[in-house]
PDB file of C-alpha atoms in Angstrom:
ATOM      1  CA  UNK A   9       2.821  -8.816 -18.825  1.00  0.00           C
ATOM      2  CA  UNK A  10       6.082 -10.406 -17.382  1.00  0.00           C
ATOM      3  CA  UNK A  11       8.416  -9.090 -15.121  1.00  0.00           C
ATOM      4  CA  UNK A  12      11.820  -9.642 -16.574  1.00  0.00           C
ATOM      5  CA  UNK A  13      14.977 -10.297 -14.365  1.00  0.00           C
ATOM      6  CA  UNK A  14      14.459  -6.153 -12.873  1.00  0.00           C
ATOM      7  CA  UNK A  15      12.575  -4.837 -15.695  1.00  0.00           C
ATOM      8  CA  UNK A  16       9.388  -5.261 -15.742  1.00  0.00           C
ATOM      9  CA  UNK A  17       8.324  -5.584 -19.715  1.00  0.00           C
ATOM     10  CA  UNK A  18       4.647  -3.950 -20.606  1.00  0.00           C
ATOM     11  CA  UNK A  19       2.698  -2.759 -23.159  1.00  0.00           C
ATOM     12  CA  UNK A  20       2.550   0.799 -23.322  1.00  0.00           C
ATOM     13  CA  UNK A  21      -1.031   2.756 -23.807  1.00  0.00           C
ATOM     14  CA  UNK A  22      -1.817   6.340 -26.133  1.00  0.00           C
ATOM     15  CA  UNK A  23      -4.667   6.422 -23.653  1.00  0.00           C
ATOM     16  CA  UNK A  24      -3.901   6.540 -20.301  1.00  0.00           C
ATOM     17  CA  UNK A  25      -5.983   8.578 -18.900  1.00  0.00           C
ATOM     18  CA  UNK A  26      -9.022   6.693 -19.622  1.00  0.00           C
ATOM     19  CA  UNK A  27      -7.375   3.760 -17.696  1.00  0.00           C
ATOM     20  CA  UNK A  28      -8.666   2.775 -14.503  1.00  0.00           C
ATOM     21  CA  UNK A  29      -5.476   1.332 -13.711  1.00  0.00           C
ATOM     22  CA  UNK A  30      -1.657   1.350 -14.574  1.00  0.00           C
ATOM     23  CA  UNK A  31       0.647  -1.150 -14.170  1.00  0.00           C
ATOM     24  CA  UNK A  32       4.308  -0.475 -12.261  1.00  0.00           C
ATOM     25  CA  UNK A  33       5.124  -4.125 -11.278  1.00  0.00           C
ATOM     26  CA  UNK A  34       2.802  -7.073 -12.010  1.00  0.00           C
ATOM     27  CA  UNK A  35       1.821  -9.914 -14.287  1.00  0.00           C
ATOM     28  CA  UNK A  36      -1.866  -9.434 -13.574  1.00  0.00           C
ATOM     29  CA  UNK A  37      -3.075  -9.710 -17.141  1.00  0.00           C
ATOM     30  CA  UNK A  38      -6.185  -7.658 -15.973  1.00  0.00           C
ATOM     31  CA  UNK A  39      -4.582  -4.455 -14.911  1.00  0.00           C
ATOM     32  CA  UNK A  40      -3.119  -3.559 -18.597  1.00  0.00           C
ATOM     33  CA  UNK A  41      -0.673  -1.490 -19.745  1.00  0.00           C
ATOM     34  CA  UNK A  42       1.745   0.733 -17.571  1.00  0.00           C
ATOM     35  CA  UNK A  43       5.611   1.447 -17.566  1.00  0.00           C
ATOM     36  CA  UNK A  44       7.845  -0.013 -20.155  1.00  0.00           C
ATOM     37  CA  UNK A  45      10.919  -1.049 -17.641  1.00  0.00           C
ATOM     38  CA  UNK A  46      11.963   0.022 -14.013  1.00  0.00           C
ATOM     39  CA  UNK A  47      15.931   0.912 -13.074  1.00  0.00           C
ATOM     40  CA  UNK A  48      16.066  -0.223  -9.461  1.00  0.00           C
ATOM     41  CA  UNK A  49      19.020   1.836  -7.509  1.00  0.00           C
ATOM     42  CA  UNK A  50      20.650   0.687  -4.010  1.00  0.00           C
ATOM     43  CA  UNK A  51      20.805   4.139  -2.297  1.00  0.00           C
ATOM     44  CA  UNK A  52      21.643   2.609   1.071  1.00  0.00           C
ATOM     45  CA  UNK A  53      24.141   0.462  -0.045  1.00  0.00           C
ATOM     46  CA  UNK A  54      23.058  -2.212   2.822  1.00  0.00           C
ATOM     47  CA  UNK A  55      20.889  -3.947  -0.228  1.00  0.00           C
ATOM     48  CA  UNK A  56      20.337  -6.539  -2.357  1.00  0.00           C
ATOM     49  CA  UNK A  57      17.579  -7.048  -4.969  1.00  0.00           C
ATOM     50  CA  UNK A  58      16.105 -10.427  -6.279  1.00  0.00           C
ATOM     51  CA  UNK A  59      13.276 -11.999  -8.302  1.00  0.00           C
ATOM     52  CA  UNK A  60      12.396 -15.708  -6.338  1.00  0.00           C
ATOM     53  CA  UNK A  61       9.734 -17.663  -8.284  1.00  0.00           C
ATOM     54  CA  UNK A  62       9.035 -19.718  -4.456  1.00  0.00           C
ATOM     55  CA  UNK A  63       6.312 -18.151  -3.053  1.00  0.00           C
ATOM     56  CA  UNK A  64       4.700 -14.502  -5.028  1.00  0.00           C
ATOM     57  CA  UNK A  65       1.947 -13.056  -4.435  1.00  0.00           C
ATOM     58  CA  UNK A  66       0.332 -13.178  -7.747  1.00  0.00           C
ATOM     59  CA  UNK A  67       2.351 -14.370 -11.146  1.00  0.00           C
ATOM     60  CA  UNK A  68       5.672 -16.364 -11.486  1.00  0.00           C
ATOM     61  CA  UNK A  69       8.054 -13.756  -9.274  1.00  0.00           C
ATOM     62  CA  UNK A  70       8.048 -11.095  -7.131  1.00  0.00           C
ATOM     63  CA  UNK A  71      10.335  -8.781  -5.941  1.00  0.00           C
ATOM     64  CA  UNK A  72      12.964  -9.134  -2.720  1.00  0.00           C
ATOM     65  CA  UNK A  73      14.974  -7.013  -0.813  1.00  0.00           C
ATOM     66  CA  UNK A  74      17.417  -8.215   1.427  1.00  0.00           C
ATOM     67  CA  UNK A  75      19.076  -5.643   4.035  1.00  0.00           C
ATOM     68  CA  UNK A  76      22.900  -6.893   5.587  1.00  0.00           C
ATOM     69  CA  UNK A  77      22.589  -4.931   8.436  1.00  0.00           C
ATOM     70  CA  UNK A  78      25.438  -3.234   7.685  1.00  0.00           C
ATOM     71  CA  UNK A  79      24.128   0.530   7.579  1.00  0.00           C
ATOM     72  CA  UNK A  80      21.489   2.104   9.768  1.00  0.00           C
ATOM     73  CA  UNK A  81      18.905   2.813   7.007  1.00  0.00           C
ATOM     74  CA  UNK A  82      16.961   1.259   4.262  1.00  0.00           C
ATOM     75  CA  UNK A  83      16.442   3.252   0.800  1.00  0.00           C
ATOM     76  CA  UNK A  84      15.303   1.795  -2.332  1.00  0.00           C
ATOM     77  CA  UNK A  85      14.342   3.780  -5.604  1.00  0.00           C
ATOM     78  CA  UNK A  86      12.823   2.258  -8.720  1.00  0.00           C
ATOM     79  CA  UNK A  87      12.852   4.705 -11.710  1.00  0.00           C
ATOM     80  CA  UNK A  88      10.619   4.247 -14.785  1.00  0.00           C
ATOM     81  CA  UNK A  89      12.194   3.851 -18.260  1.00  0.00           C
ATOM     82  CA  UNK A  90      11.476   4.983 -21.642  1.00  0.00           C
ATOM     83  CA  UNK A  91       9.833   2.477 -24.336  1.00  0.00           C
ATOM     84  CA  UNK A  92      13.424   1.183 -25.562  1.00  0.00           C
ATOM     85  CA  UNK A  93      15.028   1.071 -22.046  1.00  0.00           C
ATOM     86  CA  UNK A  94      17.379   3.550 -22.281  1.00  0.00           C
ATOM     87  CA  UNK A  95      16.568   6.068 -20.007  1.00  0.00           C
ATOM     88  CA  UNK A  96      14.321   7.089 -17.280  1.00  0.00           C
ATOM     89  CA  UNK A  97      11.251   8.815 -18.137  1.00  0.00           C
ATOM     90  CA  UNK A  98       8.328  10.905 -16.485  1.00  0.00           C
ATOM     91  CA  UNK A  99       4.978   9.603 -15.738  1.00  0.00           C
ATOM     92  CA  UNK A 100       2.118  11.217 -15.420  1.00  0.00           C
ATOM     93  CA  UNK A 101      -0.096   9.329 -12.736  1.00  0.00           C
ATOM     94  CA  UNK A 102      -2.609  12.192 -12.156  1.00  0.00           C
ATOM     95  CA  UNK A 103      -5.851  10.231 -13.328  1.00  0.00           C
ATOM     96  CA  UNK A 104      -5.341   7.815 -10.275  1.00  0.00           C
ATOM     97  CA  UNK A 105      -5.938   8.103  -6.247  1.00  0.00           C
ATOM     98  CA  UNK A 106      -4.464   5.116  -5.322  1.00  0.00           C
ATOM     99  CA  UNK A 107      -1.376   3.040  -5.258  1.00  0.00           C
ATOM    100  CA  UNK A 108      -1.345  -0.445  -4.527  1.00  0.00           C
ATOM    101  CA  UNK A 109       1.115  -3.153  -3.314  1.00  0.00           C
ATOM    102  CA  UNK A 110       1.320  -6.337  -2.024  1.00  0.00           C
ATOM    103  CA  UNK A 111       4.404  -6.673   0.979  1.00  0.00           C
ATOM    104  CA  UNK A 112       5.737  -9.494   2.838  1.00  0.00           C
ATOM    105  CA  UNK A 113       8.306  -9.467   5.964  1.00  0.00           C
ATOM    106  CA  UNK A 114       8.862 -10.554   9.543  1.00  0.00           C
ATOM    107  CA  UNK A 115      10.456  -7.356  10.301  1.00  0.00           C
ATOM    108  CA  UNK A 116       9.362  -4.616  12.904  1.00  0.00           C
ATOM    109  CA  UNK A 117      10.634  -1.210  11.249  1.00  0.00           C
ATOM    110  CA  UNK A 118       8.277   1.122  10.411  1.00  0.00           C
ATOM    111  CA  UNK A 119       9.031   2.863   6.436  1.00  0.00           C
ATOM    112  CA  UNK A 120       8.448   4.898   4.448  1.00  0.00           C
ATOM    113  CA  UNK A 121       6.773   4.385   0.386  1.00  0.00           C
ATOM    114  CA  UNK A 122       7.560   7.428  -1.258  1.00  0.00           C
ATOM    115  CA  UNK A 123       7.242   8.946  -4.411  1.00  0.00           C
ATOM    116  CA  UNK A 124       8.926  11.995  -6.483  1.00  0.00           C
ATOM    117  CA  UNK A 125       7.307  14.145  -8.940  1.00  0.00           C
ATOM    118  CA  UNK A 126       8.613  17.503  -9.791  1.00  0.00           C
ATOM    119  CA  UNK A 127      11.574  17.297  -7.775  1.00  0.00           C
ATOM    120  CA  UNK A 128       9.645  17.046  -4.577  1.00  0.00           C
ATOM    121  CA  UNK A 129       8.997  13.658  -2.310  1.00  0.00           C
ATOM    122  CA  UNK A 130       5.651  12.814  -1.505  1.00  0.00           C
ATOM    123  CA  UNK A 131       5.289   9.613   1.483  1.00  0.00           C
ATOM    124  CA  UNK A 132       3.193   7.506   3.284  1.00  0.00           C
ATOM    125  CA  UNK A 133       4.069   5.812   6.752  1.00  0.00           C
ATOM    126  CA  UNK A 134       3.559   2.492   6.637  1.00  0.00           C
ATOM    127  CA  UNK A 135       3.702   1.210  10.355  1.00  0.00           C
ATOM    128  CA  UNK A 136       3.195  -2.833  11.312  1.00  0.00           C
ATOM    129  CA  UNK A 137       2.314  -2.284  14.849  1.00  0.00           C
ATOM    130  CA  UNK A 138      -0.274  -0.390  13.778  1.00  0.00           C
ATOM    131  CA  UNK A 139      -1.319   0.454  10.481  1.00  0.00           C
ATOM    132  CA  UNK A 140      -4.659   1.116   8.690  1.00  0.00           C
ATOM    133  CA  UNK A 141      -4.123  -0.082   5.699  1.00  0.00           C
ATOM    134  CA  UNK A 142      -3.885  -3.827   6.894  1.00  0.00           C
ATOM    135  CA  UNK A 143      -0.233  -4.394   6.748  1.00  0.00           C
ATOM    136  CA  UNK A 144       0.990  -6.813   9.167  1.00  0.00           C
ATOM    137  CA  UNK A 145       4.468  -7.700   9.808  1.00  0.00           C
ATOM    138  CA  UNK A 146       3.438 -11.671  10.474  1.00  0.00           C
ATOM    139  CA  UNK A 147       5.246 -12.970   7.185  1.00  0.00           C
ATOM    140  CA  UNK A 148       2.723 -13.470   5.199  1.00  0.00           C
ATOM    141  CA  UNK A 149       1.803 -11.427   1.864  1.00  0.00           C
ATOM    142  CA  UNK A 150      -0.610  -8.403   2.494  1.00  0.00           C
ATOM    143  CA  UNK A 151      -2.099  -6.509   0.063  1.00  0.00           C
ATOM    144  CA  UNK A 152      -2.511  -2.451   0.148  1.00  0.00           C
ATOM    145  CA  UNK A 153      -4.525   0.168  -1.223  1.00  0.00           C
ATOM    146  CA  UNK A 154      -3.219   3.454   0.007  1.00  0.00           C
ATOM    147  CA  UNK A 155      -5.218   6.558  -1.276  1.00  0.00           C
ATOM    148  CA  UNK A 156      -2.590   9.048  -2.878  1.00  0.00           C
ATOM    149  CA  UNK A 157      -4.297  11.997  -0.535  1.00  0.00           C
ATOM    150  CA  UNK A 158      -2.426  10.202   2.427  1.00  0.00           C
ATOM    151  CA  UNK A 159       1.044  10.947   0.891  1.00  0.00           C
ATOM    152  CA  UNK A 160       2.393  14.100   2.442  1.00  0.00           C
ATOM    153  CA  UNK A 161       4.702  15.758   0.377  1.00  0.00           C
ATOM    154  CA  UNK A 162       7.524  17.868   0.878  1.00  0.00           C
ATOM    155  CA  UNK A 163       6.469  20.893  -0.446  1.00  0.00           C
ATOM    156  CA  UNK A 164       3.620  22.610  -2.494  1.00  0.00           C
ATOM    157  CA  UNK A 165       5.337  21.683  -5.788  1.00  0.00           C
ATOM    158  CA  UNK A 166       4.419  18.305  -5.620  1.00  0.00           C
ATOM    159  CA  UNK A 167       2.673  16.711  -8.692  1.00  0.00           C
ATOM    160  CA  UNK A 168       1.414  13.751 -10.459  1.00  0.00           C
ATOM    161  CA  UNK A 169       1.657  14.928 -13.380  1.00  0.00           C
ATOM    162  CA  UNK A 170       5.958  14.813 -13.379  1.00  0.00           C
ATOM    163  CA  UNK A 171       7.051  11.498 -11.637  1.00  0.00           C
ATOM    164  CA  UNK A 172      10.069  10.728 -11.904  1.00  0.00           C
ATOM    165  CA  UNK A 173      10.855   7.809  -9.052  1.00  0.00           C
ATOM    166  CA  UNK A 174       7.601   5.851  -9.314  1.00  0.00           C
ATOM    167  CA  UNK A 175       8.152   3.448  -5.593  1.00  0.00           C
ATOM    168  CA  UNK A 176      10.975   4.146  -2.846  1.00  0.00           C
ATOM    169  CA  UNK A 177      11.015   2.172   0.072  1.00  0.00           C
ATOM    170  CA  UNK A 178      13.166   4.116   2.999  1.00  0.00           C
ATOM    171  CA  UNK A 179      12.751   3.091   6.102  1.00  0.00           C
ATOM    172  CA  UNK A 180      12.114   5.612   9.247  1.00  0.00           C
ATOM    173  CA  UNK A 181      14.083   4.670  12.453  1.00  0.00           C
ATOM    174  CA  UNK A 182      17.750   2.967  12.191  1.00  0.00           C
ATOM    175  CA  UNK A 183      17.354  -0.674  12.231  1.00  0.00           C
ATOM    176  CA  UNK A 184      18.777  -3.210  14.504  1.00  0.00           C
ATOM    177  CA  UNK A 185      22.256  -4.794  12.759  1.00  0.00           C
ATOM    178  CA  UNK A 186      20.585  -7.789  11.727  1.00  0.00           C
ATOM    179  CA  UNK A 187      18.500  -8.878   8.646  1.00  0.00           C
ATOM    180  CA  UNK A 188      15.526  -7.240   7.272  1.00  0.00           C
ATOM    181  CA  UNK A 189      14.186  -8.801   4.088  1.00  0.00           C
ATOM    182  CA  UNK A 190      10.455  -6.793   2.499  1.00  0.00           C
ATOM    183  CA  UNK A 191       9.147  -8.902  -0.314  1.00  0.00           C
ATOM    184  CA  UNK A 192       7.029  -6.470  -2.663  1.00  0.00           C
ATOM    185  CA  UNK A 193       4.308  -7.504  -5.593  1.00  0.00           C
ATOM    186  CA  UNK A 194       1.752  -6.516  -7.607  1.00  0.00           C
ATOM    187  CA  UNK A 195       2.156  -2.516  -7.739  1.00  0.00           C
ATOM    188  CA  UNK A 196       0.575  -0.330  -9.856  1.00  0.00           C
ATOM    189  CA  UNK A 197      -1.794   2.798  -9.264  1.00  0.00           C
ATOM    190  CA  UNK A 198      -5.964   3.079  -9.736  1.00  0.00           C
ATOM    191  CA  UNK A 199      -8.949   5.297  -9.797  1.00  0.00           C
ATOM    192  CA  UNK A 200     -10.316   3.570  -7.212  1.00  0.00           C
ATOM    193  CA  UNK A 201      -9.650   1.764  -3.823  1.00  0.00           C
ATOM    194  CA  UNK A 202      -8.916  -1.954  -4.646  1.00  0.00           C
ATOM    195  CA  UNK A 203      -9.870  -4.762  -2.310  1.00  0.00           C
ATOM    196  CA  UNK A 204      -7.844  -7.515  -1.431  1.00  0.00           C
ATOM    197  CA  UNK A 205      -8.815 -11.307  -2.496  1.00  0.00           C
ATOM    198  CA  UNK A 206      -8.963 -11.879   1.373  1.00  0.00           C
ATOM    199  CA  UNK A 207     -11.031  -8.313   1.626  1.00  0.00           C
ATOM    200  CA  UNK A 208     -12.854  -9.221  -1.322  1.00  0.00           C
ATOM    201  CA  UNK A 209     -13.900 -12.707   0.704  1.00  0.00           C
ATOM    202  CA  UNK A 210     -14.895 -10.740   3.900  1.00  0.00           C
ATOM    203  CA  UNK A 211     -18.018 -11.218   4.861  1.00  0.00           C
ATOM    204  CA  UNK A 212     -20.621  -9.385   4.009  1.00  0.00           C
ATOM    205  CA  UNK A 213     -21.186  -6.565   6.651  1.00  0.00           C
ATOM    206  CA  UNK A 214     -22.673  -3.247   6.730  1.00  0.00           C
ATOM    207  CA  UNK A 215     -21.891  -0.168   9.097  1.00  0.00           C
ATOM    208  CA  UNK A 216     -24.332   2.763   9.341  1.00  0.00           C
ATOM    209  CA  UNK A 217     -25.113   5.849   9.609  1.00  0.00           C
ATOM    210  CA  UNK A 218     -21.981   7.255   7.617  1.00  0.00           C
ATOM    211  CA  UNK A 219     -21.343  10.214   8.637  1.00  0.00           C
ATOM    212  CA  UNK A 220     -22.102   9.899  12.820  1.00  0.00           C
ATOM    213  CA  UNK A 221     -22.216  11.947  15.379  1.00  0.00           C
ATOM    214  CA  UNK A 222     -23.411  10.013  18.524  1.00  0.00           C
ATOM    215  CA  UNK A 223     -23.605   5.893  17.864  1.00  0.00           C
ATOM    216  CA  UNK A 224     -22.547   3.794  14.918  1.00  0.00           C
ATOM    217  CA  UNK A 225     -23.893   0.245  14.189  1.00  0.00           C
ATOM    218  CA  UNK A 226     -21.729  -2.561  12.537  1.00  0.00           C
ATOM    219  CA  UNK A 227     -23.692  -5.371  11.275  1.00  0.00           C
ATOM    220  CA  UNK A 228     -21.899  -8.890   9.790  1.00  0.00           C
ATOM    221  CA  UNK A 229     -23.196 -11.978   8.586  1.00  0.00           C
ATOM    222  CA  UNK A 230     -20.143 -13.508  10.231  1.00  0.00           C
ATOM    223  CA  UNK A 231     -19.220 -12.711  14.085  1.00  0.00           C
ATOM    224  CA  UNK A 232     -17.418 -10.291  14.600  1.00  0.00           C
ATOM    225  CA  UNK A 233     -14.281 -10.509  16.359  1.00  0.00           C
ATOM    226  CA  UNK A 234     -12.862  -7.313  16.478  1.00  0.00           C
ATOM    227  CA  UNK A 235     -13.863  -3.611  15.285  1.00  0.00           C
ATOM    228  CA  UNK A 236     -10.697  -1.190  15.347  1.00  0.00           C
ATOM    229  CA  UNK A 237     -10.729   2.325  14.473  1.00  0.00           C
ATOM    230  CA  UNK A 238      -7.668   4.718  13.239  1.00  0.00           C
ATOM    231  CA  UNK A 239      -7.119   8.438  12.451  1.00  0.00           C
ATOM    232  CA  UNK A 240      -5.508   9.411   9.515  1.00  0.00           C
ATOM    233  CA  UNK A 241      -2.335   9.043  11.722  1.00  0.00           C
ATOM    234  CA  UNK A 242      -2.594   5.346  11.766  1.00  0.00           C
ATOM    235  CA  UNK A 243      -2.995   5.293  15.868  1.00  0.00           C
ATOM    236  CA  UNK A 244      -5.574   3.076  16.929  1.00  0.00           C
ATOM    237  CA  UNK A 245      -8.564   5.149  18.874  1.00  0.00           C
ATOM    238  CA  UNK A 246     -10.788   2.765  19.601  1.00  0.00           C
ATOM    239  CA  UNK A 247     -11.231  -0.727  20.231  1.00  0.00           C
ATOM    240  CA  UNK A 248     -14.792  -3.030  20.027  1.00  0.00           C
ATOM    241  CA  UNK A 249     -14.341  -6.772  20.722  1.00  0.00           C
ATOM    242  CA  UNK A 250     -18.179  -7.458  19.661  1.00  0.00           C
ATOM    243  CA  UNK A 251     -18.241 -11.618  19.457  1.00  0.00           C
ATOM    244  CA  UNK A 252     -21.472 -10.969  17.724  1.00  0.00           C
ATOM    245  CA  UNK A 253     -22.724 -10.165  14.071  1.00  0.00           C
ATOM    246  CA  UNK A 254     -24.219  -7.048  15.567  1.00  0.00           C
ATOM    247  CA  UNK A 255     -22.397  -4.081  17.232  1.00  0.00           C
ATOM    248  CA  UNK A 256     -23.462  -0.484  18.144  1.00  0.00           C
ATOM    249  CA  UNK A 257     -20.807   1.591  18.935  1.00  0.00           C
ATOM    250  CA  UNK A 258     -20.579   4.327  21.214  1.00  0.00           C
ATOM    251  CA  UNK A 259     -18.422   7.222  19.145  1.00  0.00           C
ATOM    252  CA  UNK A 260     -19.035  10.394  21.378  1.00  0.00           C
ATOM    253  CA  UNK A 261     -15.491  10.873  22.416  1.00  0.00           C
ATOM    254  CA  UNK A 262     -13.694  10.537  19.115  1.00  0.00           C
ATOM    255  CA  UNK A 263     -13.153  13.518  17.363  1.00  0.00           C
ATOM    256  CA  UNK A 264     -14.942  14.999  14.606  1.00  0.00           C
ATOM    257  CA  UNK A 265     -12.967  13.770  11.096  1.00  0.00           C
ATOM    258  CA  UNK A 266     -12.177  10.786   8.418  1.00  0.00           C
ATOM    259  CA  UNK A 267     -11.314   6.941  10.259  1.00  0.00           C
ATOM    260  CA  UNK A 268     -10.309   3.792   9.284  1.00  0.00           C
ATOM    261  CA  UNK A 269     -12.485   1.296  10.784  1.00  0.00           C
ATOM    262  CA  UNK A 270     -11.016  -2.204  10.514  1.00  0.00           C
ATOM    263  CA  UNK A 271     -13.261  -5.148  11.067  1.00  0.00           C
ATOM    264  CA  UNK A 272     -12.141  -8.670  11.501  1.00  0.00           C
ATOM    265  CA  UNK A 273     -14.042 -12.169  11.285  1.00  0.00           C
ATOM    266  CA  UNK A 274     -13.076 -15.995  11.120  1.00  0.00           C
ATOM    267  CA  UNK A 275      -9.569 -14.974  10.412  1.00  0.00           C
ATOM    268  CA  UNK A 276     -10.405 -12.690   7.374  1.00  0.00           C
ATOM    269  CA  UNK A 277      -9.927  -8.506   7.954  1.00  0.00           C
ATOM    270  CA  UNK A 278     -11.277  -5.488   5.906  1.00  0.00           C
ATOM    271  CA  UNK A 279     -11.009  -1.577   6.280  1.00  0.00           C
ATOM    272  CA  UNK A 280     -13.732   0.833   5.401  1.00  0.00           C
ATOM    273  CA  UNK A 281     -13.851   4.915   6.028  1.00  0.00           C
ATOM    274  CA  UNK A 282     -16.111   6.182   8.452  1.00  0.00           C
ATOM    275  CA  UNK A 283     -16.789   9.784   9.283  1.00  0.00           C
ATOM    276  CA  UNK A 284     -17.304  11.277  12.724  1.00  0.00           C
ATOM    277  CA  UNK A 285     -19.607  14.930  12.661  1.00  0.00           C
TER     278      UNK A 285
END
């Protein structure tokens, strides 16, 4: 699969819903087959898309955009096409409960990735201060596996089954009248949550019990550095800095429900769910 000056050429599948993954913008070879094309549209106006070969994340190219500072907003929509490229199309991502992306920037603003099925937005806030899904706004590439039951949509009529804008990148607050560039790679949906090569090279580390009520233990064969934990609205609750392969935490105050508990060691980071009783 190669993406193709802003359309991404790939082989289209009779059997997509026994894939375990589906392809919106990558030249992973492994994921298989997914949209034919995308139709990128400008809807700020303050814009510019690109394809640099310098530096992707995975493949020859990856995408850039490149905000002029010359509105207060950032909005980006990429449309799926039809097999011959000649006019959007609908795609039914229902068999997934994940999308995944790889981002790069140095800027601060907190956005938005959105999709649209049956007329209705769905979105996720992604925030680089302090997000739980490992994004960090230090410039380097970062790779994300957001599950598709953190998208809040607009309304009720939501669905999978109908999408018709496949990745929009709006961003929440104005921005400051000076550049922004987001480089994005390596998108496309799964059945499953998909580690990072960096994740993937974590070390190996367990944390038990799962669910808690009173203590939780985090065990690494690495030392720890850091043990962060977030709601489901991305604010960090907690903060352990063990120095140690061993920590028992003390999780009395948090409240019962679903966290994001973020571990870091020699330089590497993962994220794992943890529930609170």
């Amino acid at each position: 699969m190669k993406k193709i000056t802003f359309i991404t050429i790939l082989l289209i599948s009779a059997f997509l819903h026994a894939q375990s993954t589906y392809a919106i913008y990558t030249e992973d070879g492994s994921i298989g087959a997914g949209v034919n094309s995308l139709r990128y549209v400008n809807a700020s106006g303050a814009l510019s898309v690109s394809q640099p070969t310098t530096a992707p994340y995975e493949g020859t190219e990856n995408y850039l955009l490149s905000y002029d500072g010359s509105t207060s907003y950032l909005h980006s929509i990429f449309f799926p096409r039809n097999a011959a490229n000649t006019d959007d199309t609908i795609v039914d991502l229902s068999a997934f409960t994940h999308y995944n992306i790889a981002m790069k920037t140095t800027s601060g603003t907190s956005f938005y990735l959105r999709m649209r099925g049956n007329g209705v937005t769905s979105k996720v806030l992604i925030d680089p201060a302090s997000n739980i899904y490992g994004f960090s706004n230090d410039g380097q590439w970062h790779f994300m596996s957001i599950p598709f039951a953190d998208f809040v949509p607009d309304s009720g009529s939501f669905s999978l089954t109908t999408i018709s804008e496949i990745f929009v990148f709006r961003s929440v607050d104005p921005l400051p009248d000076s550049e922004n560039d987001f480089e994005l790679d390596n998108i496309y949906v799964s059945d499953s949550e998909v580690l990072s090569v960096s994740q993937n090279n974590f070390a190996d580390f367990k944390l038990y019990p799962n669910p808690a009520t009173n203590n939780l233990t985090v065990k690494s064969s690495e030392i720890l550095d850091s043990i962060k934990f977030y709601n489901v609205l991305g604010q960090e609750v907690l903060f352990v800095t063990p120095n140690r392969n061993d920590q028992t935490i003390d999780i009395t105050d948090l409240k019962s429900g679903v966290y994001i508990v973020k571990l870091k060691a020699n330089g590497k980071t993962t994220s794992t769910k943890f529930i609170k009783e």
